[in-house]
Structures are given as C-alpha cells and as structure tokens.
mmCIF file of C-alpha atoms in Angstrom:
data_model
loop_
_atom_site.group_PDB
_atom_site.id
_atom_site.type_symbol
_atom_site.label_atom_id
_atom_site.label_comp_id
_atom_site.label_asym_id
_atom_site.label_seq_id
_atom_site.Cartn_x
_atom_site.Cartn_y
_atom_site.Cartn_z
ATOM 1 C CA MET Y 1 0.010 -0.012 0.006
ATOM 2 C CA VAL Y 2 1.355 3.399 -0.996
ATOM 3 C CA SER Y 3 0.533 6.259 1.348
ATOM 4 C CA ASP Y 4 -0.780 9.570 -0.019
ATOM 5 C CA PRO Y 5 2.096 12.065 0.278
ATOM 6 C CA SER Y 6 -0.402 14.872 0.820
ATOM 7 C CA THR Y 7 -1.647 13.170 3.956
ATOM 8 C CA PRO Y 8 0.492 13.941 7.031
ATOM 9 C CA ASP Y 9 1.839 11.131 9.144
ATOM 10 C CA PRO Y 10 -0.545 11.149 12.152
ATOM 11 C CA ARG Y 11 2.373 10.600 14.511
ATOM 12 C CA THR Y 12 3.695 14.059 13.629
ATOM 13 C CA LEU Y 13 0.423 15.650 14.701
ATOM 14 C CA LEU Y 14 0.158 14.112 18.160
ATOM 15 C CA PRO Y 15 1.186 16.015 21.295
ATOM 16 C CA THR Y 16 4.298 14.551 22.816
ATOM 17 C CA GLY Y 17 5.327 14.029 26.420
ATOM 18 C CA PRO Y 18 4.211 16.167 29.356
ATOM 19 C CA PRO Y 19 2.796 19.665 28.865
ATOM 20 C CA ILE Y 20 5.298 22.143 27.416
ATOM 21 C CA ARG Y 21 6.638 24.163 30.348
ATOM 22 C CA LEU Y 22 9.415 26.733 30.615
ATOM 23 C CA LEU Y 23 8.767 28.015 34.182
ATOM 24 C CA ASP Y 24 8.649 25.608 37.112
ATOM 25 C CA VAL Y 25 6.171 26.147 39.891
ATOM 26 C CA ASP Y 26 8.740 28.194 41.790
ATOM 27 C CA GLY Y 27 9.455 30.378 38.753
ATOM 28 C CA THR Y 28 12.701 28.703 37.719
ATOM 29 C CA TYR Y 29 13.252 29.124 33.972
ATOM 30 C CA THR Y 30 14.554 26.292 31.843
ATOM 31 C CA GLU Y 31 15.583 27.273 28.340
ATOM 32 C CA ASP Y 32 14.250 24.974 25.643
ATOM 33 C CA PRO Y 33 15.677 25.391 22.109
ATOM 34 C CA ASP Y 34 12.436 24.014 20.708
ATOM 35 C CA TRP Y 35 10.445 26.789 22.357
ATOM 36 C CA PRO Y 36 12.623 29.946 22.308
ATOM 37 C CA ILE Y 37 11.505 33.190 23.897
ATOM 38 C CA ASP Y 38 12.255 36.238 21.751
ATOM 39 C CA LEU Y 39 10.935 38.946 24.101
ATOM 40 C CA ASP Y 40 13.112 41.801 25.385
ATOM 41 C CA ASP Y 41 13.078 43.023 28.986
ATOM 42 C CA GLU Y 42 10.328 45.588 28.438
ATOM 43 C CA GLN Y 43 8.137 42.984 26.765
ATOM 44 C CA LEU Y 44 8.732 40.527 29.598
ATOM 45 C CA LEU Y 45 7.605 43.195 32.049
ATOM 46 C CA GLY Y 46 4.624 43.866 29.762
ATOM 47 C CA LEU Y 47 3.440 40.312 30.299
ATOM 48 C CA TYR Y 48 3.508 40.910 34.022
ATOM 49 C CA ARG Y 49 1.687 44.261 33.830
ATOM 50 C CA ALA Y 50 -1.078 42.780 31.731
ATOM 51 C CA MET Y 51 -1.592 39.860 34.103
ATOM 52 C CA VAL Y 52 -1.724 42.146 37.148
ATOM 53 C CA ILE Y 53 -4.171 44.514 35.464
ATOM 54 C CA ALA Y 54 -6.405 41.669 34.385
ATOM 55 C CA ARG Y 55 -6.526 40.279 37.918
ATOM 56 C CA GLN Y 56 -7.279 43.671 39.492
ATOM 57 C CA VAL Y 57 -10.060 44.368 37.054
ATOM 58 C CA ASP Y 58 -11.394 40.845 37.485
ATOM 59 C CA THR Y 59 -11.559 41.312 41.261
ATOM 60 C CA GLN Y 60 -13.338 44.607 40.737
ATOM 61 C CA ALA Y 61 -15.829 42.986 38.376
ATOM 62 C CA ILE Y 62 -16.755 40.380 40.998
ATOM 63 C CA THR Y 63 -17.275 43.159 43.551
ATOM 64 C CA LEU Y 64 -19.458 45.100 41.103
ATOM 65 C CA GLN Y 65 -21.608 41.994 40.537
ATOM 66 C CA ARG Y 66 -21.956 41.388 44.281
ATOM 67 C CA GLN Y 67 -23.141 44.994 44.649
ATOM 68 C CA GLY Y 68 -25.805 44.534 41.996
ATOM 69 C CA GLN Y 69 -24.034 46.590 39.353
ATOM 70 C CA LEU Y 70 -23.603 43.599 36.996
ATOM 71 C CA GLY Y 71 -26.141 40.876 36.333
ATOM 72 C CA VAL Y 72 -23.500 38.148 36.274
ATOM 73 C CA TYR Y 73 -19.766 37.821 35.657
ATOM 74 C CA ALA Y 74 -17.390 35.037 34.547
ATOM 75 C CA SER Y 75 -14.007 35.337 36.256
ATOM 76 C CA LEU Y 76 -10.631 34.556 34.640
ATOM 77 C CA ARG Y 77 -8.696 34.356 37.901
ATOM 78 C CA GLY Y 78 -6.052 31.639 37.565
ATOM 79 C CA GLN Y 79 -6.093 31.740 33.743
ATOM 80 C CA GLU Y 80 -4.075 34.931 33.295
ATOM 81 C CA GLY Y 81 -0.943 33.064 32.105
ATOM 82 C CA ALA Y 82 -2.804 31.206 29.370
ATOM 83 C CA GLN Y 83 -4.611 34.291 28.111
ATOM 84 C CA ILE Y 84 -1.878 36.916 28.381
ATOM 85 C CA GLY Y 85 0.870 34.743 26.994
ATOM 86 C CA SER Y 86 -1.106 33.558 23.969
ATOM 87 C CA ALA Y 87 -2.384 37.072 23.219
ATOM 88 C CA PHE Y 88 1.153 38.432 23.255
ATOM 89 C CA ALA Y 89 2.047 36.146 20.368
ATOM 90 C CA LEU Y 90 -0.565 37.755 18.069
ATOM 91 C CA ALA Y 91 0.403 40.158 15.333
ATOM 92 C CA PRO Y 92 -1.585 43.420 15.211
ATOM 93 C CA GLN Y 93 -3.440 42.326 12.074
ATOM 94 C CA ASP Y 94 -4.560 39.012 13.645
ATOM 95 C CA TRP Y 95 -8.058 38.547 14.931
ATOM 96 C CA VAL Y 96 -9.451 37.065 18.126
ATOM 97 C CA PHE Y 97 -12.807 35.412 18.602
ATOM 98 C CA PRO Y 98 -13.356 35.078 22.345
ATOM 99 C CA SER Y 99 -15.783 33.387 24.656
ATOM 100 C CA TYR Y 100 -17.142 35.235 27.712
ATOM 101 C CA ARG Y 101 -14.016 34.744 29.884
ATOM 102 C CA GLU Y 102 -11.256 36.419 27.849
ATOM 103 C CA LEU Y 103 -10.752 39.615 29.829
ATOM 104 C CA GLY Y 104 -7.010 39.020 29.822
ATOM 105 C CA VAL Y 105 -6.872 38.757 26.048
ATOM 106 C CA ALA Y 106 -8.967 41.910 25.788
ATOM 107 C CA VAL Y 107 -6.498 43.801 27.992
ATOM 108 C CA VAL Y 108 -3.622 42.830 25.634
ATOM 109 C CA ARG Y 109 -5.626 43.869 22.592
ATOM 110 C CA GLY Y 110 -6.345 47.324 24.103
ATOM 111 C CA VAL Y 111 -10.054 46.855 24.706
ATOM 112 C CA ASP Y 112 -11.461 49.002 27.491
ATOM 113 C CA PRO Y 113 -12.509 46.454 30.203
ATOM 114 C CA ALA Y 114 -15.496 48.642 31.058
ATOM 115 C CA ASP Y 115 -16.823 48.060 27.551
ATOM 116 C CA LEU Y 116 -16.763 44.320 28.125
ATOM 117 C CA LEU Y 117 -18.418 44.577 31.523
ATOM 118 C CA ARG Y 118 -21.294 46.641 30.131
ATOM 119 C CA VAL Y 119 -22.397 43.474 28.375
ATOM 120 C CA TYR Y 120 -22.874 41.869 31.770
ATOM 121 C CA ARG Y 121 -24.828 44.901 32.894
ATOM 122 C CA GLY Y 122 -27.279 44.630 30.025
ATOM 123 C CA THR Y 123 -27.108 48.186 28.751
ATOM 124 C CA TRP Y 124 -27.342 49.590 25.274
ATOM 125 C CA HIS Y 125 -23.896 51.120 25.723
ATOM 126 C CA GLY Y 126 -21.813 47.960 25.403
ATOM 127 C CA THR Y 127 -19.657 46.832 23.835
ATOM 128 C CA HIS Y 128 -16.346 47.656 22.090
ATOM 129 C CA ASP Y 129 -15.632 48.177 18.374
ATOM 130 C CA PRO Y 130 -14.336 44.786 17.112
ATOM 131 C CA THR Y 131 -12.693 46.329 14.061
ATOM 132 C CA LYS Y 132 -10.595 48.709 16.161
ATOM 133 C CA HIS Y 133 -8.994 45.979 18.256
ATOM 134 C CA HIS Y 134 -9.468 42.924 16.040
ATOM 135 C CA PHE Y 135 -11.220 41.418 19.008
ATOM 136 C CA GLY Y 136 -14.644 39.948 18.231
ATOM 137 C CA LEU Y 137 -17.710 40.340 20.408
ATOM 138 C CA ILE Y 138 -17.714 38.016 23.379
ATOM 139 C CA SER Y 139 -19.715 34.861 22.790
ATOM 140 C CA ILE Y 140 -22.086 33.617 25.484
ATOM 141 C CA PRO Y 141 -23.342 30.510 23.581
ATOM 142 C CA ILE Y 142 -20.747 27.778 23.960
ATOM 143 C CA ALA Y 143 -18.373 27.243 21.006
ATOM 144 C CA THR Y 144 -20.248 29.352 18.449
ATOM 145 C CA GLN Y 145 -17.209 31.627 18.247
ATOM 146 C CA ALA Y 146 -15.172 28.705 16.898
ATOM 147 C CA LEU Y 147 -17.364 28.755 13.775
ATOM 148 C CA HIS Y 148 -16.978 32.512 13.425
ATOM 149 C CA ALA Y 149 -13.216 32.109 13.713
ATOM 150 C CA ALA Y 150 -12.972 29.338 11.142
ATOM 151 C CA GLY Y 151 -15.143 31.280 8.712
ATOM 152 C CA PHE Y 152 -13.199 34.493 9.211
ATOM 153 C CA ALA Y 153 -9.902 32.643 8.755
ATOM 154 C CA MET Y 154 -11.193 31.101 5.536
ATOM 155 C CA GLY Y 155 -12.101 34.576 4.305
ATOM 156 C CA ALA Y 156 -8.624 35.824 5.139
ATOM 157 C CA ARG Y 157 -7.165 32.981 3.126
ATOM 158 C CA LEU Y 158 -9.390 33.722 0.120
ATOM 159 C CA ASP Y 159 -8.337 37.377 0.371
ATOM 160 C CA ASP Y 160 -4.706 36.318 0.611
ATOM 161 C CA ALA Y 161 -4.478 38.490 3.732
ATOM 162 C CA ASP Y 162 -1.586 38.233 6.183
ATOM 163 C CA CYS Y 163 -4.015 37.462 9.011
ATOM 164 C CA CYS Y 164 -4.388 34.613 11.440
ATOM 165 C CA VAL Y 165 -7.302 34.006 13.728
ATOM 166 C CA VAL Y 166 -7.331 32.642 17.271
ATOM 167 C CA SER Y 167 -10.511 31.173 18.719
ATOM 168 C CA TYR Y 168 -10.569 30.952 22.509
ATOM 169 C CA MET Y 169 -12.751 28.454 24.347
ATOM 170 C CA GLY Y 170 -12.923 26.296 27.408
ATOM 171 C CA ASP Y 171 -12.617 22.532 27.700
ATOM 172 C CA GLY Y 172 -16.363 22.161 27.839
ATOM 173 C CA ALA Y 173 -16.766 23.832 24.459
ATOM 174 C CA THR Y 174 -14.867 20.992 22.801
ATOM 175 C CA SER Y 175 -17.847 18.728 23.577
ATOM 176 C CA GLU Y 176 -20.121 20.922 21.444
ATOM 177 C CA GLY Y 177 -20.990 20.200 17.866
ATOM 178 C CA ASP Y 178 -20.043 23.700 16.785
ATOM 179 C CA ALA Y 179 -16.427 23.086 17.865
ATOM 180 C CA HIS Y 180 -16.285 19.888 15.859
ATOM 181 C CA GLU Y 181 -17.596 21.632 12.741
ATOM 182 C CA ALA Y 182 -15.141 24.475 13.124
ATOM 183 C CA PHE Y 183 -12.172 22.119 13.616
ATOM 184 C CA ASN Y 184 -13.139 20.030 10.650
ATOM 185 C CA PHE Y 185 -13.829 22.937 8.287
ATOM 186 C CA ALA Y 186 -10.664 24.791 9.230
ATOM 187 C CA ALA Y 187 -8.535 21.675 8.751
ATOM 188 C CA VAL Y 188 -10.085 20.598 5.472
ATOM 189 C CA PHE Y 189 -9.606 24.058 3.936
ATOM 190 C CA ALA Y 190 -6.306 24.862 5.667
ATOM 191 C CA ALA Y 191 -7.728 27.999 7.244
ATOM 192 C CA PRO Y 192 -5.123 30.063 9.183
ATOM 193 C CA CYS Y 193 -6.824 29.448 12.541
ATOM 194 C CA VAL Y 194 -5.518 28.541 16.011
ATOM 195 C CA PHE Y 195 -7.974 26.951 18.420
ATOM 196 C CA PHE Y 196 -6.772 27.862 21.925
ATOM 197 C CA ILE Y 197 -8.459 25.640 24.483
ATOM 198 C CA GLN Y 198 -8.214 26.707 28.123
ATOM 199 C CA ASN Y 199 -8.640 23.470 29.953
ATOM 200 C CA ASN Y 200 -9.642 24.852 33.360
ATOM 201 C CA GLN Y 201 -10.771 21.423 34.509
ATOM 202 C CA TYR Y 202 -14.487 21.990 34.690
ATOM 203 C CA ALA Y 203 -17.369 22.665 32.297
ATOM 204 C CA ILE Y 204 -19.311 24.517 34.992
ATOM 205 C CA SER Y 205 -19.520 21.584 37.419
ATOM 206 C CA VAL Y 206 -18.658 18.733 35.028
ATOM 207 C CA PRO Y 207 -15.058 17.556 35.408
ATOM 208 C CA LEU Y 208 -12.816 16.898 32.418
ATOM 209 C CA THR Y 209 -13.067 13.121 32.898
ATOM 210 C CA ARG Y 210 -16.783 13.397 32.083
ATOM 211 C CA GLN Y 211 -16.102 15.609 29.073
ATOM 212 C CA THR Y 212 -13.813 13.318 27.145
ATOM 213 C CA ALA Y 213 -12.225 9.859 27.236
ATOM 214 C CA ALA Y 214 -9.344 11.025 25.005
ATOM 215 C CA ALA Y 215 -5.809 11.055 26.422
ATOM 216 C CA SER Y 216 -6.008 14.831 26.214
ATOM 217 C CA ILE Y 217 -8.018 17.410 24.355
ATOM 218 C CA ALA Y 218 -4.997 18.090 22.175
ATOM 219 C CA HIS Y 219 -4.976 14.427 21.073
ATOM 220 C CA LYS Y 220 -8.271 15.085 19.323
ATOM 221 C CA ALA Y 221 -6.517 17.346 16.872
ATOM 222 C CA VAL Y 222 -5.024 14.401 14.972
ATOM 223 C CA GLY Y 223 -8.521 13.253 14.104
ATOM 224 C CA TYR Y 224 -9.021 16.464 12.155
ATOM 225 C CA GLY Y 225 -5.556 16.333 10.573
ATOM 226 C CA MET Y 226 -4.035 19.223 12.472
ATOM 227 C CA PRO Y 227 -1.227 19.383 15.039
ATOM 228 C CA GLY Y 228 -2.112 19.376 18.722
ATOM 229 C CA TYR Y 229 0.006 20.854 21.519
ATOM 230 C CA VAL Y 230 -0.404 20.707 25.265
ATOM 231 C CA CYS Y 231 1.186 23.450 27.348
ATOM 232 C CA ASP Y 232 1.213 24.523 30.973
ATOM 233 C CA GLY Y 233 -1.372 27.278 30.821
ATOM 234 C CA ASN Y 234 -0.204 28.705 34.159
ATOM 235 C CA ASP Y 235 3.200 29.310 32.567
ATOM 236 C CA VAL Y 236 2.839 32.568 30.658
ATOM 237 C CA LEU Y 237 6.097 31.975 28.734
ATOM 238 C CA ALA Y 238 5.064 28.495 27.564
ATOM 239 C CA SER Y 239 1.691 29.853 26.508
ATOM 240 C CA TYR Y 240 3.439 32.536 24.483
ATOM 241 C CA ALA Y 241 5.978 30.211 22.851
ATOM 242 C CA VAL Y 242 3.457 27.558 21.864
ATOM 243 C CA THR Y 243 0.991 30.081 20.440
ATOM 244 C CA ARG Y 244 3.727 31.800 18.470
ATOM 245 C CA ARG Y 245 4.712 28.425 16.932
ATOM 246 C CA ALA Y 246 1.072 27.697 16.063
ATOM 247 C CA LEU Y 247 0.587 31.138 14.457
ATOM 248 C CA GLU Y 248 3.734 30.636 12.371
ATOM 249 C CA HIS Y 249 2.322 27.296 11.180
ATOM 250 C CA ALA Y 250 -1.024 28.837 10.291
ATOM 251 C CA ARG Y 251 0.504 31.951 8.701
ATOM 252 C CA ALA Y 252 2.663 29.807 6.455
ATOM 253 C CA GLY Y 253 -0.433 28.278 4.919
ATOM 254 C CA ASP Y 254 -0.129 24.942 6.724
ATOM 255 C CA GLY Y 255 -3.572 25.068 8.234
ATOM 256 C CA PRO Y 256 -4.983 25.206 11.751
ATOM 257 C CA VAL Y 257 -3.470 24.133 15.081
ATOM 258 C CA LEU Y 258 -5.148 23.109 18.320
ATOM 259 C CA ILE Y 259 -3.518 24.153 21.640
ATOM 260 C CA GLU Y 260 -4.664 22.775 24.988
ATOM 261 C CA ALA Y 261 -3.482 25.026 27.831
ATOM 262 C CA ILE Y 262 -3.711 23.208 31.164
ATOM 263 C CA THR Y 263 -4.914 25.728 33.739
ATOM 264 C CA TYR Y 264 -7.479 26.128 36.517
ATOM 265 C CA ARG Y 265 -10.396 28.442 37.180
ATOM 266 C CA MET Y 266 -9.860 29.636 40.769
ATOM 267 C CA GLU Y 267 -13.247 31.301 41.055
ATOM 268 C CA ALA Y 268 -16.709 30.028 40.299
ATOM 269 C CA HIS Y 269 -17.806 29.322 36.698
ATOM 270 C CA THR Y 270 -19.787 32.520 36.958
ATOM 271 C CA THR Y 271 -20.980 34.519 39.934
ATOM 272 C CA SER Y 272 -24.173 32.477 39.765
ATOM 273 C CA ASP Y 273 -22.272 29.233 40.457
ATOM 274 C CA ASP Y 274 -21.439 27.518 43.746
ATOM 275 C CA PRO Y 275 -18.141 25.620 43.207
ATOM 276 C CA THR Y 276 -18.099 24.225 46.745
ATOM 277 C CA ARG Y 277 -20.656 21.692 45.510
ATOM 278 C CA TYR Y 278 -18.194 19.995 43.169
ATOM 279 C CA ARG Y 279 -14.613 20.678 44.248
ATOM 280 C CA ASP Y 280 -12.742 20.690 47.552
ATOM 281 C CA ASP Y 281 -10.208 22.928 49.294
ATOM 282 C CA ASP Y 282 -7.271 20.564 48.710
ATOM 283 C CA GLU Y 283 -7.740 20.928 44.963
ATOM 284 C CA LEU Y 284 -7.801 24.724 45.289
ATOM 285 C CA GLU Y 285 -4.638 24.714 47.324
ATOM 286 C CA HIS Y 286 -2.899 22.542 44.753
ATOM 287 C CA TRP Y 287 -3.579 25.079 42.039
ATOM 288 C CA ARG Y 288 -3.050 28.112 44.235
ATOM 289 C CA ALA Y 289 0.579 27.008 44.551
ATOM 290 C CA ARG Y 290 0.753 27.161 40.723
ATOM 291 C CA ASP Y 291 -0.573 30.652 40.456
ATOM 292 C CA PRO Y 292 0.559 32.090 37.075
ATOM 293 C CA ILE Y 293 1.358 35.573 38.429
ATOM 294 C CA SER Y 294 3.395 34.617 41.477
ATOM 295 C CA ARG Y 295 5.567 32.125 39.581
ATOM 296 C CA TYR Y 296 6.249 34.659 36.820
ATOM 297 C CA GLU Y 297 6.980 37.318 39.396
ATOM 298 C CA ALA Y 298 9.623 34.996 40.852
ATOM 299 C CA PHE Y 299 11.138 34.641 37.385
ATOM 300 C CA LEU Y 300 11.311 38.418 36.873
ATOM 301 C CA ARG Y 301 12.883 38.964 40.269
ATOM 302 C CA ASP Y 302 15.500 36.316 39.539
ATOM 303 C CA ARG Y 303 16.357 38.129 36.287
ATOM 304 C CA GLY Y 304 16.612 41.438 38.048
ATOM 305 C CA LEU Y 305 13.701 42.886 36.124
ATOM 306 C CA LEU Y 306 11.407 43.296 39.102
ATOM 307 C CA ASP Y 307 11.855 44.568 42.671
ATOM 308 C CA ASP Y 308 9.493 45.799 45.341
ATOM 309 C CA ASP Y 309 9.397 49.334 43.891
ATOM 310 C CA VAL Y 310 8.540 48.146 40.356
ATOM 311 C CA ALA Y 311 5.969 45.664 41.717
ATOM 312 C CA GLU Y 312 4.298 48.461 43.708
ATOM 313 C CA THR Y 313 4.263 50.745 40.676
ATOM 314 C CA VAL Y 314 2.634 48.056 38.601
ATOM 315 C CA SER Y 315 0.138 47.270 41.330
ATOM 316 C CA LYS Y 316 -0.747 50.933 41.780
ATOM 317 C CA ALA Y 317 -1.392 51.341 38.065
ATOM 318 C CA ALA Y 318 -3.532 48.199 38.044
ATOM 319 C CA ARG Y 319 -5.575 49.457 40.980
ATOM 320 C CA ALA Y 320 -6.155 52.728 39.165
ATOM 321 C CA GLU Y 321 -7.302 50.836 36.077
ATOM 322 C CA ALA Y 322 -9.752 48.815 38.159
ATOM 323 C CA GLN Y 323 -11.032 51.989 39.833
ATOM 324 C CA ALA Y 324 -11.562 53.585 36.393
ATOM 325 C CA VAL Y 325 -13.600 50.541 35.376
ATOM 326 C CA ARG Y 326 -15.633 50.854 38.557
ATOM 327 C CA SER Y 327 -16.271 54.562 37.934
ATOM 328 C CA ALA Y 328 -17.333 53.808 34.361
ATOM 329 C CA ILE Y 329 -19.779 51.090 35.382
ATOM 330 C CA TYR Y 330 -21.166 52.175 38.731
ATOM 331 C CA ASP Y 331 -24.632 53.702 38.579
ATOM 332 C CA GLU Y 332 -24.788 53.594 34.815
ATOM 333 C CA PRO Y 333 -28.409 53.073 33.754
ATOM 334 C CA HIS Y 334 -29.627 49.497 33.700
ATOM 335 C CA GLY Y 335 -31.555 48.351 30.673
ATOM 336 C CA ASP Y 336 -35.253 47.715 30.870
ATOM 337 C CA PRO Y 337 -35.642 43.983 31.782
ATOM 338 C CA LEU Y 338 -38.622 43.705 29.422
ATOM 339 C CA GLU Y 339 -36.321 44.403 26.497
ATOM 340 C CA LEU Y 340 -35.297 40.782 26.834
ATOM 341 C CA PHE Y 341 -38.307 40.023 24.712
ATOM 342 C CA ASP Y 342 -37.827 42.732 22.111
ATOM 343 C CA HIS Y 343 -35.909 42.565 18.868
ATOM 344 C CA VAL Y 344 -35.794 38.758 18.882
ATOM 345 C CA ALA Y 345 -38.906 37.467 17.150
ATOM 346 C CA SER Y 346 -41.189 39.501 14.842
ATOM 347 C CA GLU Y 347 -44.157 37.503 16.155
ATOM 348 C CA PRO Y 348 -43.545 36.378 19.754
ATOM 349 C CA THR Y 349 -44.572 32.855 20.556
ATOM 350 C CA GLN Y 350 -47.276 32.182 23.153
ATOM 351 C CA GLN Y 351 -44.618 31.053 25.585
ATOM 352 C CA LEU Y 352 -42.562 34.232 25.173
ATOM 353 C CA ALA Y 353 -45.700 36.374 25.551
ATOM 354 C CA ALA Y 354 -46.589 34.548 28.750
ATOM 355 C CA GLN Y 355 -43.087 34.949 30.115
ATOM 356 C CA ARG Y 356 -43.117 38.646 29.311
ATOM 357 C CA SER Y 357 -46.424 39.100 31.093
ATOM 358 C CA LEU Y 358 -45.132 37.195 34.103
ATOM 359 C CA LEU Y 359 -41.986 39.326 34.314
ATOM 360 C CA ALA Y 360 -43.947 42.553 33.886
ATOM 361 C CA ALA Y 361 -46.217 41.567 36.744
ATOM 362 C CA GLU Y 362 -43.219 40.794 38.935
ATOM 363 C CA LEU Y 363 -41.560 44.106 38.122
ATOM 364 C CA ALA Y 364 -44.821 45.956 38.817
ATOM 365 C CA GLY Y 365 -44.999 44.280 42.200
ATOM 366 C CA GLU Y 366 -41.452 45.275 43.021
ATOM 367 C CA ARG Y 367 -42.053 48.847 41.983
ATOM 368 C CA SER Y 368 -45.416 49.276 43.732
#
C-alpha cells in the first residue's frame, strides 16, 4: 500500500510528552531550544503588567456583581498566564474570537474592560468596536465563536491576507458540535486558525473526565488532521511560545493548530455558580501554589527585572485601572428587563408572551 504524500503522518500531529513548560512552579526558567522566547526586557515586564491589570479588574468585576451593578460575571482568575501569553504572540493584524471569559486577552488587545463589563450589565452602551481591536464580540453561547473564527480565517485565506485568527474556548466547548464543525472545516480548507483551548478542569460543574475519554483534548486534533500541543497554561512563557509556533504554522499556509493550555479556574464558573458543591479545598490549594502571576513574578525577580518598587508601581497602576472601570460602570443606567423580549422574534410565541407578562407583573409588584 502506497501512502498519499499529501496526507500527514498522524504521529507528527500528536502532542508529545508532558505539557510544554518553561517555568517551574517556583518560577525557575529552563531554556528549551524548541520553544525559544524572543521577548526583550520591556516585553517581559509587559506580560507581568497585563496579568496584574487583568486580575485587578477581574476582582473589581466580581465586587461590582456582588453589589448589584452587573447581572453576572465570569471570572478569569487563575487563567491569566494562558490568556496573556497567547495574546502576546498575536500580530496586530490578527483577529481574536473570544468566549465570555477572555478579559486578559482583551487587555492585551487594548479593549477598555469597562466596555466588556457593560455586556454583563445589560445596557445599550456595550460593547467595544471589534474592528478597532481585532477582538470579536464576546460569545455567550458555547463554541459558536469557533465557527466564526474558522469562517473569518477562511475569508482571510481567500483574500490572501496576512491574517491569522485565534478562537478561545474552554474545555467544555470541545464537547459541542459547533467546535467539531469548526475544527473540521478549518482543517479541510487549511484555514489560518488557532484553536486555543483553556482546559480549566470543569465545564461549569462537570469535570474533564466526564467531558472526554481522550488522552487529552489536544490528542483530538489528529482526528481532524491538524497538530495538537499541550502546554502549561499557568506558565505565561510557555503559552506565548506555543501560540507563536502555532501562528507561524497557520501563517505559512499549513492550516490550523489546536492548543490545549492546562490551567485552573480559581473562582466560580460565573458569579451564579457555587463551586463548593463539586470541588474541595485541597484541589484549590494545589492550584493556588501554581498561580501564574506569582511564579512569573519570581522569574522576573530572579532576572533582576522586578523589585518591590517596580511591583508596587505596577500594582498601583492596576488598581487605578480597576477603579476607572468601577467609575465607568457604577450607577450607569440599567436596561429595561422587558427588552429581553424585544428585537428577537417579529411575532412572539405564546410562551414568550406569557413569560413577558409574568416578568412585567413581577416588576410591577417590586415597583409598587
């Protein structure tokens, strides 16, 4: 039997060995010639600044939700390394199609965090301009953004544009049909697309073991004919290096890549969730010791790029950013809850009409 030379050897597509890691848990850096870091000192500090800002704004967002200023919020705490590192690898002309948790990526792309949070407030004044930042609107439905990314990447290829697309999603999204269709389409047509999976261990309350029986999510990539990588998502340098390699692959016309970043969501799935019902304190402590910011801070201090004064300057700037977000959001008008039923169907169904009447009665009772 003669193999088709156009068909890649599946063994070259499989992830190999343990997750790609450049920083140990204590921040010790191990150079790997296969995954070089080409960032100068200022760029290395930029990674740190972005992670600290993202965490401060994230903490503020949770506070705003608890004070009734946001309807709900999905925290990224613990996933800063995966998001900031991968986003740093993007070229300005590249595009991002996020889910609802990509605050860190938005910070790197220059999106005003307040514009993202207005979506959670339900006002008419959200959200950002996608064309300005090459950062698509956040996607609440699971995995639909993967289809948008694959289609956009295909358009870029047809236009012969120097543009790659990164689709961000969680591990649970890979169980959705939309993700399968996006993976398959992008691979068949060699679309310049990178699927960046943040495996934060839970799809709301469902653990990874109930999401897939595959050896890893990255192993699934071979089934679509694209390379799969597994990296330590709490290692911002590994996240950067692997994403850069994937973007080079896609930009060269060699088709999509799937990256699985192993990380952990330290907060609830959303502020409506109660994670104490499905995970214990020992698990949290295990991951707290692998915090992406503290291990990277140790790396910077070891290199002489960070001391207490610089750390305080960064922290102060991040607190100011979070306060600016708070000022932009607090006491902004809420939308009318009844607008939930407008602009959706030209002829509302009986069920929608009944639900609208029920909500109107409840609101009238609250206001009387």
